[in-house]
Amino acid sequence: MFQRNTRQRQIILDELRKLTSHPTAAELYDIVRCRLPRVSLGTVYRNLDLLTRMGTIHKLEWSGGEARFDGNPQGHDHLRCVCCGRVDDLDSAPVDVSAEATRDPHGYEILGHRLEFFGLCPDCRRKPHSESNENTKGD
């Protein structure tokens, strides 16, 4: 799929790649507006969708949560805080997810995987216990 690389799309991609925080579209929109004051939130959403379909970035989606975006298209896994929503990269998973370990007895050809670990980030772990529990109900 060939897509002309517009100035807006390149700035959105540049700003996303500067971040390791895996922002939501709205968070990235606030950042991009510093360089493109007239950009619309819809333009940011459309470009993030296109960049995702092109495989240039990754869209991280969890049930009940707002999608976040990752400017690193290389395969890696994530840690997600169930309290505040923070997402961090996990460079090496503590389990074996190699092609050898994931041979499927059902006849699937495995094309990839997505592995997510969830828990409490260091900041939320420092909060009083009852406050963290209130925010995690329903997960």
Short mmCIF file of C-alpha atoms in Angstrom, two decimals:
data_model
loop_
_atom_site.label_atom_id
_atom_site.label_comp_id
_atom_site.label_asym_id
_atom_site.label_seq_id
_atom_site.Cartn_x
_atom_site.Cartn_y
_atom_site.Cartn_z
CA MET A 1 0.00 0.00 0.00
CA PHE A 2 1.68 3.19 -1.17
CA GLN A 3 0.75 6.35 0.67
CA ARG A 4 2.23 9.76 0.04
CA ASN A 5 4.07 10.87 3.17
CA THR A 6 2.51 14.20 4.11
CA ARG A 7 4.18 16.75 6.35
CA GLN A 8 1.49 16.23 8.99
CA ARG A 9 1.94 12.46 8.96
CA GLN A 10 5.71 12.79 9.25
CA ILE A 11 5.44 15.15 12.23
CA ILE A 12 2.95 12.84 13.96
CA LEU A 13 5.33 9.91 13.40
CA ASP A 14 8.38 11.92 14.53
CA GLU A 15 6.67 13.00 17.75
CA LEU A 16 5.43 9.48 18.49
CA ARG A 17 8.89 8.00 17.96
CA LYS A 18 10.37 10.46 20.47
CA LEU A 19 8.14 8.98 23.18
CA THR A 20 8.39 5.79 25.18
CA SER A 21 5.15 6.46 27.07
CA HIS A 22 2.83 4.83 24.50
CA PRO A 23 0.45 7.83 24.32
CA THR A 24 -3.22 7.86 23.46
CA ALA A 25 -4.26 9.72 20.30
CA ALA A 26 -5.43 12.66 22.43
CA GLU A 27 -2.12 12.82 24.30
CA LEU A 28 -0.19 12.74 21.03
CA TYR A 29 -2.51 15.39 19.58
CA ASP A 30 -1.58 17.77 22.43
CA ILE A 31 2.11 17.21 21.67
CA VAL A 32 1.76 17.53 17.88
CA ARG A 33 -0.15 20.82 18.26
CA CYS A 34 3.06 22.46 19.49
CA ARG A 35 4.49 21.96 15.99
CA LEU A 36 1.23 22.06 14.02
CA PRO A 37 -1.15 24.44 15.85
CA ARG A 38 -3.93 23.98 13.29
CA VAL A 39 -3.92 20.18 13.18
CA SER A 40 -7.22 18.55 14.15
CA LEU A 41 -7.71 15.60 16.45
CA GLY A 42 -9.39 13.81 13.52
CA THR A 43 -6.24 14.25 11.41
CA VAL A 44 -4.14 12.71 14.18
CA TYR A 45 -6.55 9.76 14.48
CA ARG A 46 -6.65 9.19 10.70
CA ASN A 47 -2.87 9.29 10.40
CA LEU A 48 -2.36 6.97 13.38
CA ASP A 49 -4.82 4.54 11.79
CA LEU A 50 -3.00 4.69 8.45
CA LEU A 51 0.44 4.30 10.06
CA THR A 52 -0.90 1.28 11.97
CA ARG A 53 -2.29 -0.34 8.80
CA MET A 54 1.05 0.30 7.05
CA GLY A 55 2.89 -1.47 9.88
CA THR A 56 4.94 1.64 10.68
CA ILE A 57 3.61 1.83 14.26
CA HIS A 58 1.68 -0.44 16.61
CA LYS A 59 -1.74 0.20 18.11
CA LEU A 60 -2.07 -1.25 21.61
CA GLU A 61 -5.66 -2.09 22.48
CA TRP A 62 -7.02 -3.57 25.68
CA SER A 63 -10.64 -4.23 26.47
CA GLY A 64 -12.21 -1.32 28.29
CA GLY A 65 -9.16 0.89 27.80
CA GLU A 66 -8.28 3.64 25.39
CA ALA A 67 -5.95 2.62 22.56
CA ARG A 68 -2.32 3.63 22.91
CA PHE A 69 0.30 3.90 20.19
CA ASP A 70 3.86 2.61 19.99
CA GLY A 71 6.33 4.18 17.57
CA ASN A 72 8.59 1.12 17.75
CA PRO A 73 7.37 -1.40 15.16
CA GLN A 74 9.94 -4.01 16.18
CA GLY A 75 8.51 -7.01 18.00
CA HIS A 76 8.42 -6.53 21.76
CA ASP A 77 6.00 -7.03 24.60
CA HIS A 78 4.50 -4.66 27.16
CA LEU A 79 3.80 -4.13 30.84
CA ARG A 80 0.56 -2.28 31.67
CA CYS A 81 -0.40 -0.72 34.99
CA VAL A 82 -3.99 -1.63 35.85
CA CYS A 83 -4.24 1.42 38.09
CA CYS A 84 -3.06 4.39 35.99
CA GLY A 85 -2.81 2.86 32.49
CA ARG A 86 0.94 3.45 32.11
CA VAL A 87 2.54 1.16 29.50
CA ASP A 88 6.22 0.23 29.37
CA ASP A 89 8.20 -1.87 26.92
CA LEU A 90 9.36 -5.29 28.00
CA ASP A 91 12.47 -6.14 26.04
CA SER A 92 12.57 -9.81 26.98
CA ALA A 93 9.60 -11.76 28.23
CA PRO A 94 10.09 -14.03 31.23
CA VAL A 95 8.47 -16.87 29.27
CA ASP A 96 9.56 -18.63 26.10
CA VAL A 97 7.51 -17.43 23.12
CA SER A 98 9.93 -18.53 20.42
CA ALA A 99 8.64 -20.23 17.27
CA GLU A 100 9.80 -23.60 18.66
CA ALA A 101 7.89 -23.11 21.89
CA THR A 102 4.67 -22.07 20.14
CA ARG A 103 4.17 -24.94 17.71
CA ASP A 104 0.45 -25.27 17.44
CA PRO A 105 -1.12 -28.73 17.61
CA HIS A 106 -4.31 -27.37 15.96
CA GLY A 107 -2.67 -26.75 12.61
CA TYR A 108 -2.33 -22.96 12.76
CA GLU A 109 0.53 -21.20 11.04
CA ILE A 110 1.62 -18.77 13.74
CA LEU A 111 2.35 -15.35 12.28
CA GLY A 112 3.19 -13.54 15.48
CA HIS A 113 2.14 -13.02 19.04
CA ARG A 114 1.12 -10.33 21.48
CA LEU A 115 2.01 -10.85 25.09
CA GLU A 116 0.94 -8.42 27.78
CA PHE A 117 1.87 -8.39 31.42
CA PHE A 118 -0.20 -6.29 33.77
CA GLY A 119 0.24 -5.18 37.34
CA LEU A 120 1.03 -2.04 39.32
CA CYS A 121 3.70 0.41 38.18
CA PRO A 122 6.25 1.71 40.73
CA ASP A 123 4.30 4.97 41.23
CA CYS A 124 1.01 3.19 41.91
CA ARG A 125 2.69 0.66 44.19
CA ARG A 126 3.72 3.59 46.41
CA LYS A 127 0.10 4.79 46.75
CA PRO A 128 -1.96 3.68 49.74
CA HIS A 129 -3.34 0.18 49.13
CA SER A 130 -7.05 1.13 49.25
CA GLU A 131 -6.61 3.86 46.61
CA SER A 132 -5.00 1.39 44.15
CA ASN A 133 -7.74 -1.19 44.74
CA GLU A 134 -10.51 1.31 43.93
CA ASN A 135 -8.97 2.03 40.52
CA THR A 136 -8.54 -1.63 39.55
CA LYS A 137 -12.12 -2.79 40.12
CA GLY A 138 -13.54 -4.29 36.95
CA ASP A 139 -10.20 -5.45 35.52
#
